[in-house]
PDB file of C-alpha atoms and ligand atoms in Angstrom:
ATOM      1  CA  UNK A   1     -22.889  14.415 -24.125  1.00  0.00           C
ATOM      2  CA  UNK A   2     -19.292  14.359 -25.008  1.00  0.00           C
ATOM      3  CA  UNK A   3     -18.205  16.529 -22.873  1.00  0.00           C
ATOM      4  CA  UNK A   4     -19.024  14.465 -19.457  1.00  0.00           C
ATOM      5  CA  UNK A   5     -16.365  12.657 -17.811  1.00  0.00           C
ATOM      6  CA  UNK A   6     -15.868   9.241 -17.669  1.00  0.00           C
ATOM      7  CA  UNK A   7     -14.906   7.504 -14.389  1.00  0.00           C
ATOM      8  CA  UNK A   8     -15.124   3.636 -13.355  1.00  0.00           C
ATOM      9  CA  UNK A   9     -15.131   2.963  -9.706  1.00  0.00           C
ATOM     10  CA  UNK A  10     -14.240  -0.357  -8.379  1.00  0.00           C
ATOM     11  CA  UNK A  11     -16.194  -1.486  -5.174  1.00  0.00           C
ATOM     12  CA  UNK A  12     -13.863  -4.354  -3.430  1.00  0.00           C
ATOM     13  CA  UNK A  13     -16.932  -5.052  -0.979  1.00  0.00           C
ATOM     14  CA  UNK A  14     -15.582  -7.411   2.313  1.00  0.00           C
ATOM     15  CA  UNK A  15     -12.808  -8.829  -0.325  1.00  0.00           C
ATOM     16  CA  UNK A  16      -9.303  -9.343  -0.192  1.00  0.00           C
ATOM     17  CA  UNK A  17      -6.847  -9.354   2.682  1.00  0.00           C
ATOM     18  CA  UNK A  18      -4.033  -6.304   3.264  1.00  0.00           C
ATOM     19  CA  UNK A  19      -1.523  -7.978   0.633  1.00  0.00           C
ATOM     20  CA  UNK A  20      -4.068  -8.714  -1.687  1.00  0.00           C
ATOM     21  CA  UNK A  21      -5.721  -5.216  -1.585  1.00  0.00           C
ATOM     22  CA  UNK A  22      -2.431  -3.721  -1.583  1.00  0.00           C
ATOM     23  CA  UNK A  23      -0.861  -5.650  -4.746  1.00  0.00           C
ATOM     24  CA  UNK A  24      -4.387  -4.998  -6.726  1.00  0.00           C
ATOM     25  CA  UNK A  25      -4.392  -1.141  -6.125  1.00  0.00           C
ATOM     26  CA  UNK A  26      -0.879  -1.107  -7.761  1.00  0.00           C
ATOM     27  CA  UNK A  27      -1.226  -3.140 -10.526  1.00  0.00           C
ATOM     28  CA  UNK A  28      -4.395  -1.225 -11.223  1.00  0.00           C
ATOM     29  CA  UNK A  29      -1.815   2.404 -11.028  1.00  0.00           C
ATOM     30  CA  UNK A  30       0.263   0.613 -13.100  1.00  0.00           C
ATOM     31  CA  UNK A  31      -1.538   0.328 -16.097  1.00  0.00           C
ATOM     32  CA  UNK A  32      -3.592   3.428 -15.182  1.00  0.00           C
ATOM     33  CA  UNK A  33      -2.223   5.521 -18.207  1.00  0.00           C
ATOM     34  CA  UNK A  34      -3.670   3.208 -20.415  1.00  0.00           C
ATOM     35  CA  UNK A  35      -6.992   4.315 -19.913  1.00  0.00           C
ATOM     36  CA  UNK A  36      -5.754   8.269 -19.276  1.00  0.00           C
ATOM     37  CA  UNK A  37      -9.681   9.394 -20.515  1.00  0.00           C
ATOM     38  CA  UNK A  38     -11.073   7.753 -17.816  1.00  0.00           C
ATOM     39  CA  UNK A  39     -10.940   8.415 -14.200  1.00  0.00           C
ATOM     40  CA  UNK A  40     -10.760   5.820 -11.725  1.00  0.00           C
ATOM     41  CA  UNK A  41     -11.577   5.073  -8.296  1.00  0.00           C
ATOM     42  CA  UNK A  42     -10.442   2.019  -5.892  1.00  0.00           C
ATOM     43  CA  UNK A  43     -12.906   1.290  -3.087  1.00  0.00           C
ATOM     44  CA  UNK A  44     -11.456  -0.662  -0.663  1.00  0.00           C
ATOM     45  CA  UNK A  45     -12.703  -2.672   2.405  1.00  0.00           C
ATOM     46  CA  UNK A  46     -11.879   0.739   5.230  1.00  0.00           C
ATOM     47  CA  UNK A  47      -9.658  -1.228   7.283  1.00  0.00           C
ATOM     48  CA  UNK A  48      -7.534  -1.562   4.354  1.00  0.00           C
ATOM     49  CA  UNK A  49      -8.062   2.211   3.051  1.00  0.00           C
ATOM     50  CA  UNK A  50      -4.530   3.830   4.303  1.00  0.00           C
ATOM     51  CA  UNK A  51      -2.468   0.734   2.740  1.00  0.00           C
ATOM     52  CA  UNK A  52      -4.141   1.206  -0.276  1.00  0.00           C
ATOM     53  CA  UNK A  53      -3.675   5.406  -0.559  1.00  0.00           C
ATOM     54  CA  UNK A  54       0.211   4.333   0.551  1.00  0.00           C
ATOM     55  CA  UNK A  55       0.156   2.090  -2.525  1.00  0.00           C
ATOM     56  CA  UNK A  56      -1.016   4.642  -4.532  1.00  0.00           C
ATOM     57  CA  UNK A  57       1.292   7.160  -2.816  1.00  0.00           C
ATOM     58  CA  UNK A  58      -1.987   9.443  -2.610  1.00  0.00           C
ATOM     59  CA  UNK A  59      -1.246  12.817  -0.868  1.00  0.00           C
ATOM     60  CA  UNK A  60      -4.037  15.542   0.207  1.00  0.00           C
ATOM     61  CA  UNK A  61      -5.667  15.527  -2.877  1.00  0.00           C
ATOM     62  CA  UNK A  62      -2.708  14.446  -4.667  1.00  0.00           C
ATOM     63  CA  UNK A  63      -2.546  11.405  -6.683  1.00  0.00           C
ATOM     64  CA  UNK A  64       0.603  10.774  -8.561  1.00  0.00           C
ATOM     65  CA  UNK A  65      -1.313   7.614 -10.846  1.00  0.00           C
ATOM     66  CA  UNK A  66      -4.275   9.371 -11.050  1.00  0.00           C
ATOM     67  CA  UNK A  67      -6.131   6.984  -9.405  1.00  0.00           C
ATOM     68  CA  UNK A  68      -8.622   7.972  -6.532  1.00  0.00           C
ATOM     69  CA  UNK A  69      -9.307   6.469  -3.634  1.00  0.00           C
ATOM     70  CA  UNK A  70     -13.285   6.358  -2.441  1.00  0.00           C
ATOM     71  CA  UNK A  71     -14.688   4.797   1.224  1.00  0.00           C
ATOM     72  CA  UNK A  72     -17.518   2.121   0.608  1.00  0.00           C
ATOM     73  CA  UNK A  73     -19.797   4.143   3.597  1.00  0.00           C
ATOM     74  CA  UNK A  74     -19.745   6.655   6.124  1.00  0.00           C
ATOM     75  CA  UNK A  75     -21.937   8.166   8.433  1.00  0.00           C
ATOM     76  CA  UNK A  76     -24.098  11.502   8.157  1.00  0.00           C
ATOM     77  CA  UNK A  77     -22.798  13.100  11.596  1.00  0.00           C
ATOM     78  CA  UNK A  78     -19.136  14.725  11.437  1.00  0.00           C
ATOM     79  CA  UNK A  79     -17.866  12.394  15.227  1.00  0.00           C
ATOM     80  CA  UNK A  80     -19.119  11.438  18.462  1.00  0.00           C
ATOM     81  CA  UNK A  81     -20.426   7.998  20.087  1.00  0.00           C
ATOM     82  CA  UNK A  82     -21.304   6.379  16.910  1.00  0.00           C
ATOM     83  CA  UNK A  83     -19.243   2.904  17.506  1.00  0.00           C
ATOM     84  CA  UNK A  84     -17.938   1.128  14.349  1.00  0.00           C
ATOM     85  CA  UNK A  85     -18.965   4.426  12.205  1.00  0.00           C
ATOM     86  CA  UNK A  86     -16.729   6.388   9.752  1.00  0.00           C
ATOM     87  CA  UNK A  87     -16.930  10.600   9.618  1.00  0.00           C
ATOM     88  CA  UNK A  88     -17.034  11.935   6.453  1.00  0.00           C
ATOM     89  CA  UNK A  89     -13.898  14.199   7.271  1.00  0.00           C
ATOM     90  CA  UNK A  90     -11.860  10.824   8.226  1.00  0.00           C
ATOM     91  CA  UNK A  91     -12.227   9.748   4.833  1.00  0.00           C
ATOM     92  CA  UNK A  92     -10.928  12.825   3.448  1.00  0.00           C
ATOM     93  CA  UNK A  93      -7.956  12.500   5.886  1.00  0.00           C
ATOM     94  CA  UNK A  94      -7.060   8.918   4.773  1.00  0.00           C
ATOM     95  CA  UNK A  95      -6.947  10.377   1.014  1.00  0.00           C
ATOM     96  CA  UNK A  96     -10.107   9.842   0.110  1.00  0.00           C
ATOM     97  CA  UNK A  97     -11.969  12.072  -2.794  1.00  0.00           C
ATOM     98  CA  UNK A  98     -15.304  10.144  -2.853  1.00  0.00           C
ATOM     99  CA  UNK A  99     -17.446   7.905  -1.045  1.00  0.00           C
ATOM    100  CA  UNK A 100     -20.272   4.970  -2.131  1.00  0.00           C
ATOM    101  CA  UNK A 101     -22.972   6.157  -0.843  1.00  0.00           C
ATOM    102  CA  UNK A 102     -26.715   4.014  -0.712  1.00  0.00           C
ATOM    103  CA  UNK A 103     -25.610   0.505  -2.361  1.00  0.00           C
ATOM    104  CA  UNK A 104     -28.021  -1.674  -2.661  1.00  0.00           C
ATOM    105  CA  UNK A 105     -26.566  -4.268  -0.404  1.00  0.00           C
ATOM    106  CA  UNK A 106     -26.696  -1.321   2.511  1.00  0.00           C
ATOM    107  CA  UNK A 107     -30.185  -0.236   1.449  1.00  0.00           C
ATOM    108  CA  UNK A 108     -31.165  -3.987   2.098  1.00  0.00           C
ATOM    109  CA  UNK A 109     -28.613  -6.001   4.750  1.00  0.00           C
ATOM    110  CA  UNK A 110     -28.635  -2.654   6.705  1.00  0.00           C
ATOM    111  CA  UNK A 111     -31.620  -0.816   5.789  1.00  0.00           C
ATOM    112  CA  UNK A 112     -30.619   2.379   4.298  1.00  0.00           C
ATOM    113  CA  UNK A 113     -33.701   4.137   2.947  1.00  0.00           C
ATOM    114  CA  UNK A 114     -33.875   7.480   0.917  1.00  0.00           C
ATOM    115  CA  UNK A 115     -33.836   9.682   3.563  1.00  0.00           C
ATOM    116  CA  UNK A 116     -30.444   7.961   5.045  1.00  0.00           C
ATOM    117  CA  UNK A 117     -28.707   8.118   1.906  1.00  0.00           C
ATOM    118  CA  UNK A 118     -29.710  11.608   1.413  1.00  0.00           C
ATOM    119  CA  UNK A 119     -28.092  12.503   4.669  1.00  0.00           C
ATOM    120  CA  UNK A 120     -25.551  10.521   4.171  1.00  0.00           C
ATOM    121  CA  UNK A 121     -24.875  12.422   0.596  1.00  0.00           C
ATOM    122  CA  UNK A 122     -24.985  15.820   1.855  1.00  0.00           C
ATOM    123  CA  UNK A 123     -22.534  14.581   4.884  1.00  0.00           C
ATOM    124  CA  UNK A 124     -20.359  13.742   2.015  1.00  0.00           C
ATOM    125  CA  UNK A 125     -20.709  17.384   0.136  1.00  0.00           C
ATOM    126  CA  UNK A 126     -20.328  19.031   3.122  1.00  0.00           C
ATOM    127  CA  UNK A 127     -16.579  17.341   3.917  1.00  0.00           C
ATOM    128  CA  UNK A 128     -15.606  17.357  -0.124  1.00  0.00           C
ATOM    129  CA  UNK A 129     -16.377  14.259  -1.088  1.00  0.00           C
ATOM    130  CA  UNK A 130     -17.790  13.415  -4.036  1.00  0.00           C
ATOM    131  CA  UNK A 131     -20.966  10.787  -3.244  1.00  0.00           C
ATOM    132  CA  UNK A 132     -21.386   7.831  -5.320  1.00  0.00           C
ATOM    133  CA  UNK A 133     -24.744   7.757  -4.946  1.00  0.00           C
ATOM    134  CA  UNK A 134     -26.839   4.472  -6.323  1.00  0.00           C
ATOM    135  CA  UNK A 135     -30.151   3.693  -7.389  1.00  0.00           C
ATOM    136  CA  UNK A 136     -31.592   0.474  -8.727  1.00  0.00           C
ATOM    137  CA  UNK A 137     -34.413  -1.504  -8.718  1.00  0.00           C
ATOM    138  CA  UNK A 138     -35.251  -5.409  -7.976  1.00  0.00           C
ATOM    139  CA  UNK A 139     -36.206  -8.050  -9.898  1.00  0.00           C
ATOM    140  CA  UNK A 140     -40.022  -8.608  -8.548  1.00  0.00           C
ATOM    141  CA  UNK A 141     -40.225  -4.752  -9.341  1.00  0.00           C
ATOM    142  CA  UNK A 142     -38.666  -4.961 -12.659  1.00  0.00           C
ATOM    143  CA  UNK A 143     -41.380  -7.766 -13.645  1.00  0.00           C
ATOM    144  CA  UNK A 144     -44.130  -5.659 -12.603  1.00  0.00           C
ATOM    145  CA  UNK A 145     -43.030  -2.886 -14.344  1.00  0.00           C
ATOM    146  CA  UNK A 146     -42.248  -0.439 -11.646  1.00  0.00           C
ATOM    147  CA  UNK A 147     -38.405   0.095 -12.543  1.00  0.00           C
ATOM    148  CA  UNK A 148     -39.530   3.977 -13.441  1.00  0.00           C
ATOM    149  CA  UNK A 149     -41.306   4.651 -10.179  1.00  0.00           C
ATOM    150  CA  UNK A 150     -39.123   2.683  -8.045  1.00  0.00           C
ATOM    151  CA  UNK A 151     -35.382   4.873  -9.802  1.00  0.00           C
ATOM    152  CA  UNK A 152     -37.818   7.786  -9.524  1.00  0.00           C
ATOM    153  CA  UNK A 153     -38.271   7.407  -6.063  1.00  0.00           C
ATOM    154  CA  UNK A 154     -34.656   6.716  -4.952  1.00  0.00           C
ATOM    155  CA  UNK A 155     -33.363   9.492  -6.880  1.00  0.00           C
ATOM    156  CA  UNK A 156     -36.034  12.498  -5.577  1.00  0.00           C
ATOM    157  CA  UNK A 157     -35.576  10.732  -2.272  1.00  0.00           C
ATOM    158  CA  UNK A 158     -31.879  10.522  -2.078  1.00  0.00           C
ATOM    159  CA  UNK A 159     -31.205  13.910  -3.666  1.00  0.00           C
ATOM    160  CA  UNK A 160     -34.065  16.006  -1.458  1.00  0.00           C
ATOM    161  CA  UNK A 161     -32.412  19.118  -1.193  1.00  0.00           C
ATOM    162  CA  UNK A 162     -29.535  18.958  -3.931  1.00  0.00           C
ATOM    163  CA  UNK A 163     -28.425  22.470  -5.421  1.00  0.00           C
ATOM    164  CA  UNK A 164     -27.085  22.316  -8.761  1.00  0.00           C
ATOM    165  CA  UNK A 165     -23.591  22.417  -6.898  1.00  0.00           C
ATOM    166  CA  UNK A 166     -24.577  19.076  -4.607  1.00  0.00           C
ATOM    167  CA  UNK A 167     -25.553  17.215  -7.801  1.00  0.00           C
ATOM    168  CA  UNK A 168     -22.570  18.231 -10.582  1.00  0.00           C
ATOM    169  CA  UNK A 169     -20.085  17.219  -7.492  1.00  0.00           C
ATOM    170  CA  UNK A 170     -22.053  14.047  -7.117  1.00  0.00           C
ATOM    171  CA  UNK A 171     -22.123  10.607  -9.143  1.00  0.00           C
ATOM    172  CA  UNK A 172     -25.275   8.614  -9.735  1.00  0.00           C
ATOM    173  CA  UNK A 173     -25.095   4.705  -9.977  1.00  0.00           C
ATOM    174  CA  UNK A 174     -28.046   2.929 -11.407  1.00  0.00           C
ATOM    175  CA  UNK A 175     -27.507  -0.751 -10.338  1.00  0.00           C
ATOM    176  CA  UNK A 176     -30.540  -2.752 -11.259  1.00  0.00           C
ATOM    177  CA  UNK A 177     -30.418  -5.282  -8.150  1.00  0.00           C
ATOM    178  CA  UNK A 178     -31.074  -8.310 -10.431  1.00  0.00           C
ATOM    179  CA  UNK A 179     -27.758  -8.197 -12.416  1.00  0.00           C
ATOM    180  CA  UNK A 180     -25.445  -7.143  -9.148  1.00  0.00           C
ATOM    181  CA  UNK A 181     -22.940 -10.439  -8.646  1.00  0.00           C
ATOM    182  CA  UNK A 182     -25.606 -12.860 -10.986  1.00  0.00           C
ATOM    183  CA  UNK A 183     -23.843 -12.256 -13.995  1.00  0.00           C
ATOM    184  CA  UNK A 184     -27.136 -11.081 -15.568  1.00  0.00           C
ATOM    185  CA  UNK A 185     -26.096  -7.750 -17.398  1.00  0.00           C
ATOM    186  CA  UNK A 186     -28.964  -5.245 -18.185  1.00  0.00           C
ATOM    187  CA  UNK A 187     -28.621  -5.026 -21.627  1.00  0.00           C
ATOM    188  CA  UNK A 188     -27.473  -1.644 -23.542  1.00  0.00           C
ATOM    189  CA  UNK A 189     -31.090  -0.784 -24.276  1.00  0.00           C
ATOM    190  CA  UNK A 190     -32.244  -1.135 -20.587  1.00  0.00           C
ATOM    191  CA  UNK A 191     -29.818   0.571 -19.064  1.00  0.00           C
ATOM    192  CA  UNK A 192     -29.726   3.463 -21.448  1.00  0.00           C
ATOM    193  CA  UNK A 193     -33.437   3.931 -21.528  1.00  0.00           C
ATOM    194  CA  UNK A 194     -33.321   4.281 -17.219  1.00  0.00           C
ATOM    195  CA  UNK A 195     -30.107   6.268 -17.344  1.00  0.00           C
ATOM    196  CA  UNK A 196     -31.767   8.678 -19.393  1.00  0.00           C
ATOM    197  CA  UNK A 197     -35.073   8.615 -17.223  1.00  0.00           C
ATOM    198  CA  UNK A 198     -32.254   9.546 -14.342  1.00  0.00           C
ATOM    199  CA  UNK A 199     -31.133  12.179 -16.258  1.00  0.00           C
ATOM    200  CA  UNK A 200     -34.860  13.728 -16.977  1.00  0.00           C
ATOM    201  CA  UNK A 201     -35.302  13.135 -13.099  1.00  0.00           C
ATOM    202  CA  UNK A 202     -32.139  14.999 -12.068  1.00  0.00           C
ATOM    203  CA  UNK A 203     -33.331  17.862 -15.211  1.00  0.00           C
ATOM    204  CA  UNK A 204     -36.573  17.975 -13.001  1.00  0.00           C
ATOM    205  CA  UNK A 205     -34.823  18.560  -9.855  1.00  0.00           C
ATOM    206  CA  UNK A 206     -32.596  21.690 -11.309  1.00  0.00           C
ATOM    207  CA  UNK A 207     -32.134  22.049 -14.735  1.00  0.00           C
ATOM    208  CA  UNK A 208     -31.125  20.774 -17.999  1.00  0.00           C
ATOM    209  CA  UNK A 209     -27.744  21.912 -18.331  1.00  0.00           C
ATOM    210  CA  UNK A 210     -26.887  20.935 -14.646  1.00  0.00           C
ATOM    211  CA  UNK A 211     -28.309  17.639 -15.732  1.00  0.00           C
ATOM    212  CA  UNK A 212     -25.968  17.331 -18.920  1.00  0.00           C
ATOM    213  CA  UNK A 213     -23.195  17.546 -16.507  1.00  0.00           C
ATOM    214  CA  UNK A 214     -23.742  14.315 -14.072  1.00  0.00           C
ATOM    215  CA  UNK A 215     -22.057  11.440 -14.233  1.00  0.00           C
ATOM    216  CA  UNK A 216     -24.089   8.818 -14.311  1.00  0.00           C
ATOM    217  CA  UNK A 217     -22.744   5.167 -14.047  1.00  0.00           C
ATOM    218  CA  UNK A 218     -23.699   1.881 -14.770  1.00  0.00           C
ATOM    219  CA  UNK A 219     -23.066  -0.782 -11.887  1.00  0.00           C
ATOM    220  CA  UNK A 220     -24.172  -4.837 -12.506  1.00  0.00           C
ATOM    221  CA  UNK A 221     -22.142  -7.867 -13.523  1.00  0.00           C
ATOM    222  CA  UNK A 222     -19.891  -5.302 -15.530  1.00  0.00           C
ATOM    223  CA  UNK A 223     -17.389  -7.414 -17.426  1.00  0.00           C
ATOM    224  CA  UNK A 224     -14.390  -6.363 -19.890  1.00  0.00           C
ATOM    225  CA  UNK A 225     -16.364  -8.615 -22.920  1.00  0.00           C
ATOM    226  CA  UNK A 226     -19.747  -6.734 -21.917  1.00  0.00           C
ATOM    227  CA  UNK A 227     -18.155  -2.936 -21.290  1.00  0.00           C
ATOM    228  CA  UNK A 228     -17.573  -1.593 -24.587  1.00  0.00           C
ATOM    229  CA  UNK A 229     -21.566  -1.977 -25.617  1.00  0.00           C
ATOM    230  CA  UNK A 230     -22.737  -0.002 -22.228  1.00  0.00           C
ATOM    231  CA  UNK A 231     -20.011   2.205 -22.717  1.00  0.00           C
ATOM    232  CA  UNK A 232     -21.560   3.267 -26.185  1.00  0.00           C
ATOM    233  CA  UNK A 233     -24.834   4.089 -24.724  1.00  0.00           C
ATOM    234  CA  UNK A 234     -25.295   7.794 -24.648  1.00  0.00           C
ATOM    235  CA  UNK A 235     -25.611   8.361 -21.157  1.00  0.00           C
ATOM    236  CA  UNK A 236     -23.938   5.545 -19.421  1.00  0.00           C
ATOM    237  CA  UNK A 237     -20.702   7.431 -18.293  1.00  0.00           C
ATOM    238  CA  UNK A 238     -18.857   4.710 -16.223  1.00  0.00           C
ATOM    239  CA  UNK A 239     -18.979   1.968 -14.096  1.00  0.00           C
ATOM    240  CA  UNK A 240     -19.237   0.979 -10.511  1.00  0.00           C
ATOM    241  CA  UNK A 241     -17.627  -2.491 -10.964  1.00  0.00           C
ATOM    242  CA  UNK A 242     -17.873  -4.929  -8.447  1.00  0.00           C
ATOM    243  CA  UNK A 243     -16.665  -8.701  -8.969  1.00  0.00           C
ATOM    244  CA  UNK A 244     -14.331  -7.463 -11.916  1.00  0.00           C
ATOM    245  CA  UNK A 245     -12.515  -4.584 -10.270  1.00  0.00           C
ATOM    246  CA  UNK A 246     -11.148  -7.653  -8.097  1.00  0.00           C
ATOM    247  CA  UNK A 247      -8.571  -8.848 -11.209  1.00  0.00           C
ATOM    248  CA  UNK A 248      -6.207  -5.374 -12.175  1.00  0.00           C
ATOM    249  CA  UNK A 249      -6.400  -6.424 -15.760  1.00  0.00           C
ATOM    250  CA  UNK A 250     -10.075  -7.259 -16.164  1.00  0.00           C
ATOM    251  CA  UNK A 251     -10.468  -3.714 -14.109  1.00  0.00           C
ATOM    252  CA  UNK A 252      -8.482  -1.566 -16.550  1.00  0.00           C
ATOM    253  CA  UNK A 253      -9.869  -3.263 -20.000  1.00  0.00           C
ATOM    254  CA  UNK A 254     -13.115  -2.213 -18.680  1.00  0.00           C
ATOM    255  CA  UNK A 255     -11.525   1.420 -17.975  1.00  0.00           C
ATOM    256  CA  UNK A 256     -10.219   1.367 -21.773  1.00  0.00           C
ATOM    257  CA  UNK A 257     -13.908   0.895 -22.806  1.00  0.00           C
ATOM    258  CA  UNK A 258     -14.578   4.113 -21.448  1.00  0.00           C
ATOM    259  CA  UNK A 259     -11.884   5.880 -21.949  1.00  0.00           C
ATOM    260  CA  UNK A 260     -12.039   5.015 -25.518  1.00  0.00           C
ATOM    261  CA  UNK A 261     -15.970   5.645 -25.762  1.00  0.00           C
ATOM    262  CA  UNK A 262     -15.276   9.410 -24.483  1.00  0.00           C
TER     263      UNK A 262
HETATM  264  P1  PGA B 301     -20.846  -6.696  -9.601  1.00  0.00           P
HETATM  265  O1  PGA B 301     -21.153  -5.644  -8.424  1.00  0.00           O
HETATM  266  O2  PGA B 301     -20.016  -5.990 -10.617  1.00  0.00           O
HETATM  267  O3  PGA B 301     -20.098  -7.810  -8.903  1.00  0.00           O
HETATM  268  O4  PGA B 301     -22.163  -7.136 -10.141  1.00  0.00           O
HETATM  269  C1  PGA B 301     -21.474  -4.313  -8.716  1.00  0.00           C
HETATM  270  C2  PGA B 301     -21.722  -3.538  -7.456  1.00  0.00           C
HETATM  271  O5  PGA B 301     -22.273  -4.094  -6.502  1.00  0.00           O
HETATM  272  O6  PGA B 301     -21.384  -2.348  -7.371  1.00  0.00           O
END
């Protein structure tokens, strides 16, 4: 602790049109200096991706704000006759530096399971992206009580494989289903205690100190007036910000949280 990073990702999901997506990246560059502790990444819809990295006047690897620009998906194989599907190595092209990887929306509406988003990670390592990868379990499962087994699960499933190299260039999302777009935050205490049951998990899988190292953020109605609490927690490390990374100001107060938690 202390020393991790802290970085809030914004997911735009199938929002905005090109003006919209293009205004929003640069007022969030704007003010991105107000939050210089915290990293920040704009996920924009893909068709959309190379107006937004000329808004941010990204340049291989290069990033004059600071801000980073990360793909929503991709797929596991590096081209051929995949219609519709996005290479890892296209993202990079476009200016990309990291990639969502596993959301819960593709896990259900498109039926990602562990062993998808696992390849799907690794694609991402292998072209030097970093993967966003998320976790997160639903409400029905969270009232029976299987929010441990179910996060356990997703993360040995989705991280089969991962050297302690894979997992320090990779960030973990734990987005309880039930609070994604419902307004219904986990509070501090429930998202700390499975953050840290990530963390044990990811301890398990190499070691402690690799462990220390992950980012790990939280992703789930994430609001300015609701950041500063999770961002005290001591290993909740960012945010993967959906509905509020849609407003430049309401994105970059919850940046500040973070910035000024680190
Ligand atoms: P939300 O979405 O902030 O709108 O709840 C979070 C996400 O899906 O990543």
């Amino acid at each position: 602790m202390g020393t991790r990073r802290r970085i809030v990702a914004g997911n735009w999901k199938m929002n905005l049109d090109r003006a919209e997506a293009v205004a929003l990246a640069e007022g969030v560059a704007s003010g991105a200096n107000s939050c210089a502790n915290c990293s920040l990444i704009l996920c924009p819809p893909s068709i959309y991706l190379a107006a937004v990295a000329n808004a941010l006047k990204l340049s291989k690897g290069n990033s004059p704000s600071g801000v980073g620009l990360g793909g929503q998906n991709l797929h596991n194989q590096p081209k051929g006759a995949f219609t519709g599907e996005i290479a890892p190595a296209m993202l990079i092209d476009i200016g990309c530096s990291s990639c969502i990887v596993g959301h819960s929306e593709r896990r259900t509406l498109f039926g990602e399971t562990d062993a998808i988003v696992n390849e799907k990670a690794k694609a991402a390592l292998a072209a030097g992206l970093t993967p966003i990868i998320c976790v997160g379990e639903t409400l029905e499962e969270r009232e029976q009580d299987r929010t441990a087994a179910v996060v356990t699960e997703q993360i040995m499933g989705s991280l089969e494989g991962f050297t302690p190299a894979d997992l320090t260039a990779s960030i973990i999302a734990y987005e309880p289903v039930w609070a994604i777009g419902t307004g219904k935050v986990a509070t501090p205490e429930q998202a700390q205690e499975v953050h840290a049951l990530i963390r044990q998990q990811l301890a398990t899988l190499t070691d402690e100190e690799t462990a220390n190292q992950v980012v790990i953020q939280y992703g789930g109605s994430v609001k300015p007036d609701n950041a500063g609490i999770l961002a005290s927690q001591q290993d909740i490390d960012g945010a993967l910000v959906g509905g509020a990374s849609l407003k430049a100001d309401d994105f970059l107060a919850i940046a500040k949280h973070f910035a000024e938690a680190s």
